[in-house]
Amino acid sequence: MRARRRLLAASLCAVALAGGAARADEQVTICYNYGCLAQAEVSFSEAQLADVAARLLRADSPPAERAIVAQVMGQLYRWAGEQSPIWADRPGDYLDFGENGMMDCIDHATSTTRLLEMLAARGMLRFHVVDPIRRRVRWVFAQHFSAVLRERSEEAPDGGARFVVDTWFGEHGDPAVVLPLEDWLNGEGPNVS
């Protein structure tokens, strides 16, 4: 009986490993050089994505998941920077101006949304869904864009609270800034001028 269980367990492991090996690396298009003027296909290996999934699985609440998402975004950008010129990106829009790989808020909002959608499609986001990109306008010529997550909510028909996931504020590969959408719309976030 014991030998049968071991054989069954070994067979199940082999099937699971074969199924996992059949998955291809995940491709995501990353924008750069302001306004998505240039784009690069980057790949995330199954081993990298398994690491990300294990980290996100530790979340036991929406706030915990957002904190981990902030860290994961930094890691995904570092891996993407190994395959594209976005490693040259600096906070804001002026510290890296003229560099191949520079990213404005449109590049960050688009790329971060694509990365979040990849995580969601793989079932890694348990407490949030990806919302459309949001724009804030504080002055006529001062607008800013960001990716947005919305808490899953059974009570609210249009979903729960919304949060920006903004990678534009930090150095390349830093954790994303995650703020309540309303605070961000009112101008909250690090000063990078």
Short mmCIF file of C-alpha atoms in Angstrom, two decimals:
data_model
loop_
_atom_site.label_atom_id
_atom_site.label_comp_id
_atom_site.label_asym_id
_atom_site.label_seq_id
_atom_site.Cartn_x
_atom_site.Cartn_y
_atom_site.Cartn_z
CA MET A 1 0.00 0.00 0.00
CA ARG A 2 2.83 2.40 0.89
CA ALA A 3 4.63 1.68 -2.37
CA ARG A 4 1.42 2.42 -4.28
CA ARG A 5 1.05 5.81 -2.56
CA ARG A 6 4.65 6.70 -3.34
CA LEU A 7 4.16 5.66 -6.96
CA LEU A 8 0.93 7.69 -7.17
CA ALA A 9 2.62 10.71 -5.56
CA ALA A 10 5.58 10.43 -7.95
CA SER A 11 3.20 10.17 -10.92
CA LEU A 12 1.25 13.24 -9.82
CA CYS A 13 4.48 15.20 -9.38
CA ALA A 14 5.64 14.18 -12.85
CA VAL A 15 2.32 15.25 -14.37
CA ALA A 16 2.42 18.56 -12.50
CA LEU A 17 6.00 19.24 -13.57
CA ALA A 18 5.25 18.32 -17.16
CA GLY A 19 2.22 20.63 -17.14
CA GLY A 20 4.31 23.46 -15.68
CA ALA A 21 7.12 22.90 -18.15
CA ALA A 22 4.66 23.16 -21.02
CA ARG A 23 3.92 26.80 -20.16
CA ALA A 24 5.92 29.30 -22.15
CA ASP A 25 7.59 32.36 -20.74
CA GLU A 26 5.26 35.33 -20.43
CA GLN A 27 5.77 38.18 -22.90
CA VAL A 28 4.81 41.75 -22.00
CA THR A 29 5.26 44.89 -24.09
CA ILE A 30 6.95 47.72 -22.19
CA CYS A 31 6.70 51.35 -23.36
CA TYR A 32 9.50 53.90 -23.20
CA ASN A 33 10.95 57.10 -24.72
CA TYR A 34 7.86 59.13 -23.73
CA GLY A 35 4.32 58.56 -24.89
CA CYS A 36 5.03 54.93 -25.82
CA LEU A 37 7.16 56.19 -28.70
CA ALA A 38 9.20 52.98 -28.43
CA GLN A 39 8.20 49.55 -27.15
CA ALA A 40 10.09 46.40 -26.25
CA GLU A 41 8.89 42.84 -25.73
CA VAL A 42 10.26 41.48 -22.48
CA SER A 43 9.97 37.93 -21.16
CA PHE A 44 9.35 36.70 -17.66
CA SER A 45 10.34 33.09 -17.05
CA GLU A 46 8.12 30.62 -15.27
CA ALA A 47 10.66 30.58 -12.41
CA GLN A 48 10.44 34.36 -12.07
CA LEU A 49 6.65 34.26 -12.17
CA ALA A 50 6.57 31.44 -9.63
CA ASP A 51 8.60 33.67 -7.30
CA VAL A 52 6.14 36.53 -7.83
CA ALA A 53 3.17 34.20 -7.28
CA ALA A 54 4.66 32.89 -4.03
CA ARG A 55 5.14 36.44 -2.77
CA LEU A 56 1.59 37.48 -3.67
CA LEU A 57 0.18 34.31 -2.10
CA ARG A 58 1.42 35.59 1.29
CA ALA A 59 -1.14 38.42 1.17
CA ASP A 60 -4.01 37.82 3.56
CA SER A 61 -5.86 41.11 2.97
CA PRO A 62 -6.22 43.87 0.35
CA PRO A 63 -3.70 46.17 2.11
CA ALA A 64 -1.18 43.32 2.33
CA GLU A 65 -1.65 42.53 -1.35
CA ARG A 66 -1.11 46.18 -2.31
CA ALA A 67 2.11 46.30 -0.29
CA ILE A 68 3.39 43.18 -2.05
CA VAL A 69 2.25 44.48 -5.45
CA ALA A 70 4.37 47.61 -4.85
CA GLN A 71 7.45 45.44 -4.28
CA VAL A 72 6.64 43.08 -7.16
CA MET A 73 6.31 45.98 -9.61
CA GLY A 74 9.85 47.06 -8.74
CA GLN A 75 11.13 43.53 -9.35
CA LEU A 76 9.29 43.17 -12.67
CA TYR A 77 10.73 46.49 -13.85
CA ARG A 78 14.25 45.38 -12.85
CA TRP A 79 13.84 42.18 -14.88
CA ALA A 80 12.42 44.19 -17.80
CA GLY A 81 15.41 46.56 -17.56
CA GLU A 82 17.75 43.60 -18.10
CA GLN A 83 16.13 43.11 -21.52
CA SER A 84 15.39 46.68 -22.59
CA PRO A 85 16.83 50.18 -22.21
CA ILE A 86 14.38 51.16 -19.45
CA TRP A 87 17.16 50.61 -16.90
CA ALA A 88 18.13 54.21 -17.77
CA ASP A 89 14.81 55.58 -16.45
CA ARG A 90 14.95 58.06 -13.56
CA PRO A 91 12.19 59.55 -11.37
CA GLY A 92 9.88 62.06 -13.02
CA ASP A 93 10.47 63.42 -16.50
CA TYR A 94 13.62 65.56 -16.35
CA LEU A 95 16.41 63.59 -14.68
CA ASP A 96 16.70 61.23 -17.66
CA PHE A 97 15.61 63.53 -20.48
CA GLY A 98 17.20 62.54 -23.77
CA GLU A 99 18.25 59.05 -22.61
CA ASN A 100 17.16 56.02 -24.60
CA GLY A 101 14.90 54.16 -22.16
CA MET A 102 13.48 57.24 -20.43
CA MET A 103 9.88 56.81 -19.32
CA ASP A 104 7.20 59.41 -18.74
CA CYS A 105 3.97 58.79 -16.83
CA ILE A 106 2.24 57.51 -19.98
CA ASP A 107 4.96 54.87 -20.45
CA HIS A 108 4.75 53.91 -16.77
CA ALA A 109 0.94 53.84 -16.62
CA THR A 110 0.70 51.72 -19.77
CA SER A 111 3.51 49.33 -18.83
CA THR A 112 2.39 48.94 -15.21
CA THR A 113 -1.18 48.26 -16.32
CA ARG A 114 0.10 45.58 -18.69
CA LEU A 115 2.15 44.00 -15.90
CA LEU A 116 -0.83 44.07 -13.53
CA GLU A 117 -3.03 42.51 -16.23
CA MET A 118 -0.46 39.72 -16.63
CA LEU A 119 -0.62 39.04 -12.88
CA ALA A 120 -4.42 39.12 -12.94
CA ALA A 121 -4.63 36.79 -15.95
CA ARG A 122 -2.47 34.29 -14.08
CA GLY A 123 -4.74 34.47 -11.02
CA MET A 124 -2.09 36.12 -8.84
CA LEU A 125 -4.30 39.01 -7.69
CA ARG A 126 -6.84 37.67 -5.21
CA PHE A 127 -8.01 40.91 -3.60
CA HIS A 128 -7.93 43.33 -6.54
CA VAL A 129 -8.88 43.74 -10.18
CA VAL A 130 -7.14 45.98 -12.71
CA ASP A 131 -9.01 49.15 -13.61
CA PRO A 132 -8.40 51.41 -16.61
CA ILE A 133 -5.58 53.96 -16.50
CA ARG A 134 -6.55 57.20 -14.75
CA ARG A 135 -5.50 60.77 -15.49
CA ARG A 136 -5.24 63.69 -13.10
CA VAL A 137 -5.14 67.30 -14.20
CA ARG A 138 -3.98 69.85 -11.65
CA TRP A 139 -3.21 72.75 -14.01
CA VAL A 140 -3.90 73.23 -17.67
CA PHE A 141 -0.54 71.77 -18.72
CA ALA A 142 0.09 69.51 -15.71
CA GLN A 143 -1.46 66.12 -16.14
CA HIS A 144 -0.34 62.75 -14.89
CA PHE A 145 -1.39 59.16 -15.64
CA SER A 146 -1.26 56.03 -13.50
CA ALA A 147 -2.26 52.38 -13.37
CA VAL A 148 -5.13 51.59 -11.01
CA LEU A 149 -6.21 48.61 -8.89
CA ARG A 150 -9.70 48.23 -7.46
CA GLU A 151 -10.48 46.15 -4.39
CA ARG A 152 -12.83 43.25 -5.03
CA SER A 153 -16.08 43.89 -3.21
CA GLU A 154 -19.30 41.93 -3.01
CA GLU A 155 -21.05 44.80 -1.21
CA ALA A 156 -20.36 47.59 -3.72
CA PRO A 157 -21.81 47.04 -7.21
CA ASP A 158 -19.03 49.05 -8.90
CA GLY A 159 -16.33 47.48 -6.75
CA GLY A 160 -14.40 48.64 -3.75
CA ALA A 161 -11.82 51.32 -3.16
CA ARG A 162 -9.43 52.24 -5.95
CA PHE A 163 -5.67 52.71 -5.64
CA VAL A 164 -3.04 54.01 -8.05
CA VAL A 165 0.04 51.87 -8.62
CA ASP A 166 2.53 54.48 -9.79
CA THR A 167 6.08 53.51 -10.79
CA TRP A 168 6.90 56.94 -12.28
CA PHE A 169 7.95 58.52 -8.97
CA GLY A 170 10.95 56.32 -8.14
CA GLU A 171 14.27 55.21 -9.53
CA HIS A 172 14.18 52.30 -11.96
CA GLY A 173 13.17 49.16 -10.06
CA ASP A 174 12.03 50.93 -6.89
CA PRO A 175 8.75 49.72 -5.40
CA ALA A 176 5.68 51.39 -6.87
CA VAL A 177 3.95 54.16 -4.96
CA VAL A 178 0.49 52.90 -4.02
CA LEU A 179 -2.02 55.53 -2.91
CA PRO A 180 -5.79 55.82 -2.64
CA LEU A 181 -7.02 57.13 -5.99
CA GLU A 182 -8.71 60.16 -4.41
CA ASP A 183 -5.49 61.21 -2.64
CA TRP A 184 -3.53 60.84 -5.87
CA LEU A 185 -6.15 62.85 -7.78
CA ASN A 186 -5.65 65.61 -5.19
CA GLY A 187 -1.90 65.71 -5.95
CA GLU A 188 -0.48 63.30 -3.39
CA GLY A 189 2.73 61.46 -4.16
CA PRO A 190 6.47 62.05 -3.79
CA ASN A 191 7.92 65.29 -5.11
CA VAL A 192 10.25 64.49 -8.01
CA SER A 193 10.69 67.95 -9.52
#
